[in-house]
Each structure stands twice: as structure tokens, then as C-alpha cells.
């Protein structure tokens, strides 16, 4: 019983992390139809930069901020410098992101090497708190869950209650119409990409604190984002939340009760969703 | 597109390749040696230290062996067996090496052994690859391993954990692939024989850093946790175990209680004092030969590791073995390298960690170090040598037919619940 | 289709667009191993040929079908694994079937796998296909790594060799090269042929406007699934040669790195004509083997990634496209012409 409850809680907290990473990915795809396969690289790069910042300044929170800001800038530069000139050429954009991810992964390996980096969270976030039934649970993971919920709500409010958010949603529905109605779509795209990339960098530091960072994490989180977004539906942040919940829980239950094939189950769920409802749970038909 | 263009492009490519396509040849006063290590990918740092070890051996003999000059050519892999075979092929077929030292990792070793069988004219000497079956099952007649395998590395630890530390019931946590299977087998042979019980074995998918489910599944009525994870993953596991309120002592695999773990920031450090482990080297051994080796390493490589890793040590030993055998036969590699290979197989090699001999499968019989984590006067943790287990052979003292009957390493081999 | 039944050599040659200049290239390829060392013949030459075949399967789907599928290496690896599982391997874990049953079975299973992937991915189509095929490829990789009963997990299989037929050991340098050359030539011809057949034309029309083709009564999804199947046959052939070269197969063969490499090769060469993948494979194999001699071997991936990026940014049609642009530029008088008139 205790194991089951712990596993559910682990699943929820992992889902929180996946949501953070995948929400940026789905925003960028939903609006700009750009499958950003360098998303995982942004996660890892943000984590490395955040680590160096936290190490240099001694403040973990500065590291988090550095992760978010540095990746937002990178995202902005990518959109303005590269993708803006390829509007409508989705395949080409995707190929460019693949190229960027290959180069980034190798450069990160060159700069930060193959070792694993452990973050140093502040003391009040470390350790366990006593809980009924499960005896003890790491504070950090609960904090991660809380932060994710807060960010999810903030994101929802941003998209549904602000003007820019309204324009982003309109763009996801019909990009041509948005442009025709006089909105500077390039500015919206830039903001969206910056936000998406920033979220990846933020998740990198926050997730890296829980699970450490090393080469290969970029691929892992890219794949997680892919599966979450395929299951939850493209372009929908709420869909990303639902997808993250499903995948996070499935992964932890798999690891606890069937560790040999646990990793494969998440992909089976993805295949099942594709077979029954190809556009994802909350996606719109193509 | 006009035909001229496509044909010209192809012809230019073909001509370019032909121009470069001549194999190299050695002259009679030079011996070409290839050294293969993982110089690409995540294990690059380890591969670099391996090269340092081999280079140190070459330097100490002025790049001469058996009266002939040694020409060393380096090969690079990325820890995948396919890349190791490709690199070996380039060294043997393109660069024309007569002796090849390498590779670094276990699965690469199995692949290179199989390649060695197709190249009987070249002598293959191991690097640090520690898979059991490289020499135990279906060995190649031209593959020599002067370093011990992953199971040998754990000799004596099982007995020590049961009898001296008093751990009667344990669980194991290790990654789900062949090297950890080998380590667990080596540990459990001694542990089960002494009467211990391994209640459960947790196999973590490779690359997985989230140990929370495992931590949750560890039962309360055990005495210790045997952890055979790499240093950084071990830090993760310990930190997650600690945060979840875990408090059982640990037993370490050969690569677990390394400098990463001992030097990590945070509260987990003090938890580690008293953790036993076993492996082919021990950083703080007081033996003068070992200390001389460490001093030579530090002098030659001021920007290397603080102390030579087992990779530097392994490649050093293998290179030394080659040089000594070449000296014995005065560099004679004629007649299919017959004399050289006999010298390799029969020599008793003096290494910084004791004497090494080869068994009938050309596998090393060497000493193993049993260590325990202690706190030094400056507050830092280090691995103190508890005892040296002498002359460990590949069957760890078990009769050969019994050992072979256990079967190849796997998730469920052996069991003693 | 009726023309097929009564085709004679000249008309077949015409259909394939064969011209005398092709014979020159063919002659060069045939005499190549007689001039090059065994290493160059096998490690470089044969590898370019069968990597080209696998990349050709991707080019077929992407160039003619508009389907960018990242599962081609996965299918190739599946066929390679089947050679080990159904045939003999050094661990004695295979079924031990004879070569004339193993090889066709491997190709059939690889093709069935490709068709299944096609069925899963066609319903979404377009840009989603990259993500889905990548995810399927990774799932298969994890499965082969965790499963010991069939796939022998992390260690994979060794001792995979082509059979000794007609007194020839087909793993020897010259026979292996000619075998790869034959399969590459057949695949090239097959792709050319299919691309000009009714099926191929329909596929290209679907690529251009699926909705219209649907309205015209064509079964769009069926066409795409069949395309996956055809590409699967090619990929399976390439995969079998791949595992024969190394004599082994393991999860590392179908890891995400090799999977992306096939895409890199196909795009580098050019997705517009079947010769593109082979040119891309040549560049890739040469770079990989000689990077250690020319530049820092550790940064091979940066080199290949940058090359890939540059090609995609300046010439979406890969090296072939660059070549065409360069020739067109030279032929029209180069810089001087640029002064006088706008380039087309």
C-alpha cells in the first residue's frame, strides 16, 4: 500500500516536471508549426548555465533565473535569426532544429564534459517531511509539484486572459487570419519561442536539481516532450498537462511494478492514443 | 540535371578515395602498436586517462621494446561495440598495426574479441574491458587480458560483508546491463556461500536517474544495500535515499565509492563512513611500488586526475605486459608472432598492484583490494585498504565446472533468497 | 502496367532513363575494388553503398511521398536482428535456420514492421510523422535493450556472417563489395522504376495535394502504407548488409544516434534524386573515418552537425542542389551574368 501511494506521488511529481518541459514544446509547435527537436538541448543547456551561475554566485535561485533567461534569449535569437526566414517551410525548420541539437549536444560535451552535475538546493528545500501513510517524502519533489501547478495556472491565465495570449491562441487556430487582422505575427512568434525556450531552461535547472544533469538528458527530455505532446494533443497547454499526468504516472508505475519493460509502456500508450485518436486527447483534427 | 555533372561528381569522389587508399606498411626495425580507447562520447574522460596510462608505460621504456622502436597509433571509439570494431578494423587493416591494445568497456571487449578471431596474424591485448565472457567462454587464441574481470573485482567482498560487517540480509541496486550483472555475480558468490540472503535485486534501466520507486521498494527488515552504480548515479541514489528517510548502510561496487561520491557536497558524505568495497586498485595503498606509480603519473600528467584511475592503471599494466614480452623475445614477431605470444602467456608480470599471471584462457590472475571508507585527519573521506586478496582467478576459487555451470551473467544469476 | 509484360531490354532501359554516361559510372564502381585496398573496399566502399541503400529508403519516402520517416534505421536494425535471431549467432541463441530461409524471413519481417509503422503513422501525417517515427524507433530500441529472451538485451548478438555460397565466402572484401554494389544498384533502379510507375506518380501527387487525390478517389492512406512497405524492403536489405559488415548487432545499432545519422545522410546528399543518398553516405563515411586524422576526432559530431546545418540553410536540396546551383551559375557566365541580369 505504501509503495503504491509513494509511486503515485512520484508519478505526480515527475508529471509536474514533464509538464514544465512539454508546455514550451507544445506552444512552439501549436503556434508556429515548428517541431523544435532542439528542445531537449535547450533543457540541458539551460541546466548547465544555471549550474555555473549557481556555483559562481552561491544562490540556487539565481541559477534558476539564469536558466530561464539564458534560454529565452537563445530562443529569441533562434526565432529572429533563423526561423523567421523559413516561414511555412516546416520540414526545413525541423531539420534545422535537428542540426542545432547535434551541434549543441557535442559542444556541451566539449565544454562541460561527460560528468554528472549535482545541484545544491537551499537547505529548506532539502530533506523529507513526515506524511501520514507514506512516512516520509522528499520536500523538493513536493515543491516541484507546487511550482509546476503555479506555473501551469499562470500560463493558462496568460493564454486566456491577456491580449497577447489571445493573439497566440488565435494564431494557433488560424495563423493566416491572425496576420490578416493586422497583428505583427513575427513579434508574437518571437515572444512564444522565447517563452517556450525559457520554460525549457527553467525546467532544466529545476529538474536537474531533482535528478542531476549529464549528457543524454537532452535526448531523454526531448522524447518525453514528444510523447507527452502526442498523447495530450498538439498546441494545447491543458493537453500537455493531461499528457504529462498520464505519462508520468505510467512511467513510475512501470518502474515500480514492472521495471524491465516499464520504459516501453509509455510508448505503448502513445501508440494506443495514435491508433484511437491520432490528434491527441485535446488536440484538434489536422 | 545534365549527366556530365553527376558523373563528374561521382568520378571525382572515386578518384579522391583511390588516391588516399593505400595501406601502410611497417619496416623491420619498428613495431606498430595500436591503442584503442573511448575518446568520443560520454566516456571520453576515462578514455583519456587510459591513454595516459599506456603512454606512461611507453615513456618509461623510451618507446623501445625488444630492441625495436615502437610506433604508437591511437584509435577512438564511443563505447558502442560497433564503433570499437570499426576503430579496430581501421587500426589493423588500414594502419597495419601488429599488436592492438584495447578496448576500454566490457561490451566493446566482447566485440573486439570476436573481431580478433578473424585476424589471427595480429595479437590483441585487452585495455580495461571487464566482461567475463571475453575470456571465459569461447576465447580467442590471440586475445590476452592482463587485467581482471568485473566479477574478480568483487572477490572477498561478499565474505567480508557477511562475516565481518554482519550483514545477513541485503538487497542489490544496480544498472540493468552486463557489467553490473558481473559485479553482482562476483559479490554474491562469496556472500551466498557465507550464508547471506539477497532478498531482492533491483535492476535500474540504463540512464535512469530517478530512483524514487526503488527507494520506496526497499524493505525495512534488511541490514544493508549493495549498490553497484557508477559514481554520479550513486550520488543521485544516495541523495534520493537519504531524502526519503533511508538509513541502511551501503556496500559498494568497484566503481561506486569513487572520488565523485566521496567528494560530493551535502549531507550524504558522513553517511558513507564504513562502506566496504573491492576492486583492482586502491588509491591510498601504502605499498612503495604503487606509490612510485602514482608519483610517476602525477609528474608526467600534472593536469590529469589527482590519482590514476583504474583505467590508467589497466592500460599501463597491459602496455607493460606487451613491452616485457617483446623484450623477452628480442622483438621477434616472425612466424605468426609465435615466440611473442608464448612469452605473453607464460610471463609473470610485476605491476604496481602486485604480480599478474595468465591462466589457460589467457585471463589474468591478480590481487584484489578490499577497502573501507574512512575519514582522514583533514576531514576528507578516502578508501582505506583493509586487506589484499591474493591471486584471484577468474572462477574466484570455485571449481571450474561448477563456475561454468552457473551460466553467463544475467539478472537472475545467481540467486540466494 | 501492360507495358511491363512486353518490355524488352531497350524499352526498360528507356523507362529507367539509362544513358551511356551511367555505364561509365558503373564501370568505375566495378573496377574500384581492384585498385583499392581491402579496408577501402569494405569499410569505406561497401559501407557507403549499404548506408546509401538505407538512406535511399528514407529518400523514397520523403522525396516522393512527402513522409519524413525517422524509422528507416529501426527497420534496418530489425531485419539485422532477425538474421541473428532466426539464423545462427555466436551465443548459440538463434533458431538456426539455414541461410536461404533466414534471409528472406528477415526481409519479410522487416517489411512487416515497416508496414506496421506506416499504419500507425499515416493517420496523422505531415510534420507529425517525424515525431511519431522517432518515438517508435526509440521504443524499439528500449525494448531490444531490456529483452533478453529474444534480443539478448544490451549485449546483442555476434558472429553474424553471410553464408559461404558457390565456394565463395561472401564476407571477404571483394565478394562483399560486389554484393553491396549489386544490392545498391538494384535498389537504385527499383526506386527509379517505381517513381515513374503509376504507383509512384500517384504517391507524388499525394505528396503535393493529398486532399485532392482523396477527392479523386485514391486511397491516400493505402498508398502511404504501401510506400512504407517498399521502403521497408530497401531498409531491410541495407540492414542485413550492415550487420554482416560488423558481424554483430546490438541496441547500439538502432540507438538514436544512428537513426538521426540516416536522416543526415539523406538530407546531405539531396532528397530529390535517388543518387543523393549515396553521395551523402560517401561524405558521411569519409568524414567519420578520417576525422581522427584531420581534426580533433572528438568533435566529429560538431563537424557533421555544422555541415548538415549549412547544407540545410543554404541548399535545401542537399549537395545535389548545391551542385546544380553551382553549375547553373557557372554556365550562365557566373558573376558577370549576375551583374547583367537577375538570377532565376
Short mmCIF file of C-alpha atoms in Angstrom, two decimals, chain C residues 14-332:
data_model
loop_
_atom_site.label_atom_id
_atom_site.label_comp_id
_atom_site.label_asym_id
_atom_site.label_seq_id
_atom_site.Cartn_x
_atom_site.Cartn_y
_atom_site.Cartn_z
CA UNK C 14 14.48 3.90 -71.67
CA UNK C 15 11.96 3.73 -68.83
CA UNK C 16 14.78 3.86 -66.32
CA UNK C 17 16.36 6.73 -68.14
CA UNK C 18 19.65 4.91 -68.65
CA UNK C 19 22.20 6.68 -70.71
CA UNK C 20 25.76 5.85 -71.80
CA UNK C 21 27.21 8.11 -69.12
CA UNK C 22 25.69 5.86 -66.48
CA UNK C 23 27.74 2.99 -67.86
CA UNK C 24 30.92 4.99 -67.26
CA UNK C 25 29.99 5.46 -63.62
CA UNK C 26 29.05 1.80 -63.33
CA UNK C 27 32.41 0.79 -64.81
CA UNK C 28 34.24 2.96 -62.29
CA UNK C 29 32.32 1.37 -59.43
CA UNK C 30 33.06 -2.11 -60.72
CA UNK C 31 36.80 -1.69 -61.07
CA UNK C 32 37.16 0.29 -57.83
CA UNK C 33 37.94 -2.67 -55.53
CA UNK C 34 40.61 -3.91 -57.92
CA UNK C 35 42.53 -0.71 -57.31
CA UNK C 36 41.80 -0.06 -53.63
CA UNK C 37 42.98 -1.87 -50.51
CA UNK C 38 40.61 -4.24 -48.65
CA UNK C 39 40.00 -1.64 -45.96
CA UNK C 40 38.94 0.92 -48.55
CA UNK C 41 36.86 -1.64 -50.38
CA UNK C 42 34.86 -2.82 -47.42
CA UNK C 43 34.98 -0.28 -44.64
CA UNK C 44 34.59 2.67 -46.97
CA UNK C 45 33.20 1.41 -50.27
CA UNK C 46 30.72 -1.24 -49.18
CA UNK C 47 29.65 0.83 -46.19
CA UNK C 48 28.84 3.80 -48.42
CA UNK C 49 26.79 1.52 -50.61
CA UNK C 50 24.61 -0.06 -47.96
CA UNK C 51 24.26 3.07 -45.85
CA UNK C 52 23.20 4.67 -49.09
CA UNK C 53 20.55 1.98 -49.54
CA UNK C 54 19.08 2.63 -46.09
CA UNK C 55 19.16 6.38 -46.69
CA UNK C 56 17.61 5.71 -50.10
CA UNK C 57 14.61 4.20 -48.37
CA UNK C 58 14.24 7.42 -46.40
CA UNK C 59 14.69 9.49 -49.53
CA UNK C 60 11.99 7.49 -51.29
CA UNK C 61 9.50 8.19 -48.52
CA UNK C 62 10.48 11.81 -48.07
CA UNK C 63 11.23 12.84 -51.62
CA UNK C 64 8.45 11.04 -53.44
CA UNK C 65 5.98 10.60 -50.61
CA UNK C 66 6.48 13.70 -48.52
CA UNK C 67 6.81 11.42 -45.48
CA UNK C 68 9.91 12.13 -43.42
CA UNK C 69 10.24 8.87 -41.55
CA UNK C 70 12.90 8.50 -38.87
CA UNK C 71 12.23 4.80 -38.56
CA UNK C 72 14.29 3.57 -41.51
CA UNK C 73 17.32 2.64 -39.41
CA UNK C 74 14.95 0.95 -36.97
CA UNK C 75 13.55 -1.22 -39.75
CA UNK C 76 17.07 -1.95 -40.98
CA UNK C 77 18.09 -2.92 -37.47
CA UNK C 78 15.03 -5.11 -37.09
CA UNK C 79 15.98 -7.08 -40.19
CA UNK C 80 19.53 -7.32 -38.87
CA UNK C 81 18.28 -8.63 -35.54
CA UNK C 82 16.14 -11.21 -37.32
CA UNK C 83 19.24 -12.53 -39.08
CA UNK C 84 20.71 -13.16 -35.63
CA UNK C 85 17.57 -14.47 -34.01
CA UNK C 86 16.43 -16.75 -36.81
CA UNK C 87 19.84 -17.79 -38.04
CA UNK C 88 22.98 -18.68 -36.15
CA UNK C 89 24.97 -16.43 -33.86
CA UNK C 90 27.97 -16.80 -31.57
CA UNK C 91 25.85 -17.16 -28.44
CA UNK C 92 24.02 -20.14 -29.96
CA UNK C 93 20.75 -18.46 -29.10
CA UNK C 94 19.32 -18.39 -32.61
CA UNK C 95 16.81 -20.71 -34.21
CA UNK C 96 19.50 -21.97 -36.52
CA UNK C 97 17.60 -21.83 -39.78
CA UNK C 98 19.63 -22.16 -42.98
CA UNK C 99 20.57 -19.02 -44.88
CA UNK C 100 18.03 -19.47 -47.67
CA UNK C 101 15.25 -19.30 -45.07
CA UNK C 102 16.81 -16.76 -42.72
CA UNK C 103 17.48 -14.02 -45.23
CA UNK C 104 14.02 -13.94 -46.82
CA UNK C 105 12.41 -14.24 -43.39
CA UNK C 106 14.44 -11.30 -42.12
CA UNK C 107 13.41 -9.18 -45.11
CA UNK C 108 9.78 -10.16 -44.71
CA UNK C 109 9.72 -9.38 -41.00
CA UNK C 110 11.48 -6.08 -41.57
CA UNK C 111 8.94 -5.15 -44.20
CA UNK C 112 6.02 -6.14 -41.99
CA UNK C 113 7.47 -3.98 -39.24
CA UNK C 114 7.75 -1.09 -41.69
CA UNK C 115 4.14 -1.56 -42.75
CA UNK C 116 3.01 -1.56 -39.13
CA UNK C 117 4.90 1.67 -38.52
CA UNK C 118 3.24 3.04 -41.62
CA UNK C 119 -0.20 2.09 -40.38
CA UNK C 120 0.40 3.79 -37.04
CA UNK C 121 1.80 6.96 -38.51
CA UNK C 122 -0.24 7.65 -41.64
CA UNK C 123 -3.35 8.77 -39.86
CA UNK C 124 -1.65 11.90 -38.61
CA UNK C 125 0.63 12.63 -41.49
CA UNK C 126 2.79 15.61 -42.28
CA UNK C 127 5.13 17.02 -39.70
CA UNK C 128 3.80 14.69 -37.01
CA UNK C 129 5.36 11.75 -38.83
CA UNK C 130 8.87 12.74 -37.78
CA UNK C 131 7.90 12.74 -34.13
CA UNK C 132 5.94 9.53 -34.28
CA UNK C 133 8.51 7.54 -36.22
CA UNK C 134 11.24 8.81 -33.90
CA UNK C 135 9.23 7.76 -30.85
CA UNK C 136 8.57 4.32 -32.32
CA UNK C 137 12.24 3.91 -33.11
CA UNK C 138 13.20 4.77 -29.55
CA UNK C 139 10.57 2.41 -28.14
CA UNK C 140 12.00 -0.44 -30.21
CA UNK C 141 15.50 0.48 -29.03
CA UNK C 142 14.43 0.29 -25.38
CA UNK C 143 12.64 -2.97 -25.98
CA UNK C 144 15.64 -4.66 -27.58
CA UNK C 145 17.82 -3.43 -24.74
CA UNK C 146 15.58 -4.74 -21.98
CA UNK C 147 14.52 -8.01 -23.55
CA UNK C 148 16.90 -10.93 -23.16
CA UNK C 149 14.61 -13.74 -24.29
CA UNK C 150 14.57 -12.73 -27.96
CA UNK C 151 17.03 -9.89 -28.39
CA UNK C 152 19.68 -10.75 -25.78
CA UNK C 153 19.44 -7.27 -24.31
CA UNK C 154 22.35 -4.92 -24.01
CA UNK C 155 24.93 -7.32 -25.42
CA UNK C 156 23.13 -8.13 -28.64
CA UNK C 157 24.46 -10.85 -30.94
CA UNK C 158 27.83 -11.51 -32.52
CA UNK C 159 29.10 -13.97 -35.09
CA UNK C 160 26.75 -12.88 -37.86
CA UNK C 161 28.13 -13.78 -41.25
CA UNK C 162 26.92 -14.20 -44.76
CA UNK C 163 26.91 -17.84 -45.88
CA UNK C 164 29.64 -19.49 -47.93
CA UNK C 165 27.99 -19.97 -51.31
CA UNK C 166 29.32 -21.39 -54.54
CA UNK C 167 32.66 -21.78 -52.82
CA UNK C 168 32.86 -18.05 -52.14
CA UNK C 169 32.97 -16.60 -48.65
CA UNK C 170 30.78 -13.57 -49.12
CA UNK C 171 32.34 -11.73 -46.22
CA UNK C 172 35.67 -11.49 -48.00
CA UNK C 173 36.38 -7.95 -49.24
CA UNK C 174 35.74 -8.33 -52.96
CA UNK C 175 32.62 -10.52 -52.80
CA UNK C 176 31.11 -8.37 -50.04
CA UNK C 177 31.73 -5.22 -52.04
CA UNK C 178 30.17 -6.65 -55.18
CA UNK C 179 27.22 -7.93 -53.18
CA UNK C 180 26.67 -4.46 -51.75
CA UNK C 181 27.13 -2.93 -55.17
CA UNK C 182 24.57 -5.27 -56.69
CA UNK C 183 22.02 -4.53 -53.99
CA UNK C 184 22.68 -0.80 -54.21
CA UNK C 185 22.29 -0.85 -57.99
CA UNK C 186 19.10 -2.90 -57.77
CA UNK C 187 17.66 -0.57 -55.15
CA UNK C 188 18.56 2.47 -57.17
CA UNK C 189 16.96 1.02 -60.28
CA UNK C 190 13.92 -0.10 -58.32
CA UNK C 191 13.37 3.33 -56.85
CA UNK C 192 13.73 4.97 -60.25
CA UNK C 193 11.33 2.48 -61.75
CA UNK C 194 8.73 2.78 -59.01
CA UNK C 195 8.93 6.55 -59.07
CA UNK C 196 7.90 6.56 -62.69
CA UNK C 197 5.24 3.92 -62.34
CA UNK C 198 1.59 4.62 -61.75
CA UNK C 199 2.00 4.00 -58.05
CA UNK C 200 4.95 6.34 -57.86
CA UNK C 201 3.22 9.13 -59.74
CA UNK C 202 0.16 8.78 -57.52
CA UNK C 203 2.38 8.92 -54.47
CA UNK C 204 3.99 12.11 -55.65
CA UNK C 205 0.59 13.58 -56.37
CA UNK C 206 -0.47 12.68 -52.85
CA UNK C 207 2.64 14.37 -51.58
CA UNK C 208 1.64 17.52 -53.42
CA UNK C 209 -2.03 17.58 -52.53
CA UNK C 210 -3.47 14.75 -50.53
CA UNK C 211 -6.93 16.22 -50.24
CA UNK C 212 -7.35 16.48 -53.97
CA UNK C 213 -6.21 12.92 -54.50
CA UNK C 214 -8.64 11.80 -51.86
CA UNK C 215 -11.42 13.60 -53.62
CA UNK C 216 -10.40 11.92 -56.86
CA UNK C 217 -11.00 8.59 -55.21
CA UNK C 218 -7.44 7.49 -54.43
CA UNK C 219 -6.94 5.73 -51.12
CA UNK C 220 -4.34 8.09 -49.71
CA UNK C 221 -3.57 6.09 -46.60
CA UNK C 222 -3.15 2.85 -48.51
CA UNK C 223 -0.68 4.47 -50.86
CA UNK C 224 1.35 5.76 -47.94
CA UNK C 225 1.35 2.42 -46.14
CA UNK C 226 2.48 0.63 -49.31
CA UNK C 227 5.22 3.24 -49.68
CA UNK C 228 6.38 2.45 -46.16
CA UNK C 229 6.41 -1.21 -47.09
CA UNK C 230 8.50 -0.67 -50.21
CA UNK C 231 10.90 1.50 -48.25
CA UNK C 232 10.95 -1.25 -45.64
CA UNK C 233 12.21 -3.78 -48.18
CA UNK C 234 15.09 -1.46 -49.09
CA UNK C 235 15.91 -0.70 -45.48
CA UNK C 236 15.86 -4.41 -44.60
CA UNK C 237 18.35 -5.20 -47.38
CA UNK C 238 20.64 -2.43 -46.18
CA UNK C 239 20.27 -3.56 -42.60
CA UNK C 240 21.31 -7.13 -43.37
CA UNK C 241 24.46 -5.91 -45.09
CA UNK C 242 25.09 -3.57 -42.14
CA UNK C 243 25.11 -6.36 -39.57
CA UNK C 244 27.16 -8.59 -41.85
CA UNK C 245 29.87 -5.91 -42.07
CA UNK C 246 30.26 -5.63 -38.31
CA UNK C 247 29.44 -9.26 -37.66
CA UNK C 248 27.22 -8.11 -34.85
CA UNK C 249 24.02 -6.34 -33.89
CA UNK C 250 23.06 -4.75 -30.60
CA UNK C 251 20.75 -1.99 -29.33
CA UNK C 252 23.56 0.47 -30.07
CA UNK C 253 22.98 -0.23 -33.77
CA UNK C 254 19.49 1.32 -33.60
CA UNK C 255 20.18 3.96 -30.96
CA UNK C 256 19.03 7.49 -31.59
CA UNK C 257 22.46 8.47 -32.99
CA UNK C 258 22.43 6.05 -35.95
CA UNK C 259 18.75 6.82 -36.53
CA UNK C 260 19.42 10.53 -36.93
CA UNK C 261 22.55 9.79 -38.99
CA UNK C 262 20.43 8.23 -41.73
CA UNK C 263 18.36 11.40 -41.94
CA UNK C 264 21.55 13.46 -42.01
CA UNK C 265 22.92 11.34 -44.84
CA UNK C 266 19.76 11.57 -46.91
CA UNK C 267 19.39 15.31 -46.46
CA UNK C 268 23.08 15.99 -47.02
CA UNK C 269 23.00 14.27 -50.37
CA UNK C 270 19.68 15.59 -51.50
CA UNK C 271 16.13 14.31 -51.36
CA UNK C 272 15.26 14.97 -54.98
CA UNK C 273 17.02 12.18 -56.80
CA UNK C 274 17.97 8.65 -55.77
CA UNK C 275 21.68 9.31 -56.25
CA UNK C 276 21.54 11.84 -53.42
CA UNK C 277 21.64 9.34 -50.51
CA UNK C 278 24.75 7.69 -51.94
CA UNK C 279 26.57 10.99 -52.25
CA UNK C 280 25.53 11.87 -48.71
CA UNK C 281 26.72 8.47 -47.49
CA UNK C 282 30.09 8.98 -49.19
CA UNK C 283 30.61 12.32 -47.46
CA UNK C 284 29.49 10.92 -44.12
CA UNK C 285 31.63 7.76 -44.20
CA UNK C 286 34.74 9.61 -45.37
CA UNK C 287 34.34 12.25 -42.67
CA UNK C 288 33.76 9.68 -39.97
CA UNK C 289 36.77 7.56 -40.87
CA UNK C 290 39.23 10.34 -41.41
CA UNK C 291 38.18 12.95 -38.89
CA UNK C 292 40.64 11.40 -36.43
CA UNK C 293 43.47 12.06 -38.86
CA UNK C 294 42.42 15.55 -39.93
CA UNK C 295 40.91 17.26 -36.93
CA UNK C 296 40.12 16.54 -33.31
CA UNK C 297 38.28 13.20 -33.50
CA UNK C 298 36.15 14.08 -30.52
CA UNK C 299 34.40 16.85 -32.36
CA UNK C 300 33.24 14.69 -35.26
CA UNK C 301 29.63 15.30 -34.34
CA UNK C 302 30.06 19.05 -34.33
CA UNK C 303 31.62 18.82 -37.76
CA UNK C 304 28.86 16.69 -39.20
CA UNK C 305 26.18 18.76 -37.47
CA UNK C 306 27.56 22.02 -38.82
CA UNK C 307 27.89 20.57 -42.31
CA UNK C 308 24.30 19.40 -42.07
CA UNK C 309 23.12 22.80 -40.83
CA UNK C 310 24.96 24.69 -43.54
CA UNK C 311 23.56 22.44 -46.25
CA UNK C 312 20.02 22.77 -44.92
CA UNK C 313 20.30 26.54 -44.60
CA UNK C 314 21.81 27.33 -47.96
CA UNK C 315 20.69 24.42 -50.09
CA UNK C 316 17.57 22.55 -49.05
CA UNK C 317 18.20 20.06 -51.84
CA UNK C 318 21.44 18.96 -50.28
CA UNK C 319 24.69 18.53 -52.11
CA UNK C 320 22.88 17.73 -55.32
CA UNK C 321 21.10 21.04 -55.10
CA UNK C 322 24.37 22.84 -54.45
CA UNK C 323 25.95 21.16 -57.42
CA UNK C 324 23.08 22.16 -59.64
CA UNK C 325 23.17 25.74 -58.45
CA UNK C 326 26.91 25.91 -58.95
CA UNK C 327 26.68 24.52 -62.47
CA UNK C 328 23.84 26.79 -63.37
CA UNK C 329 25.81 29.72 -62.08
CA UNK C 330 28.94 28.75 -64.00
CA UNK C 331 27.07 28.02 -67.18
CA UNK C 332 25.26 31.32 -67.23
#
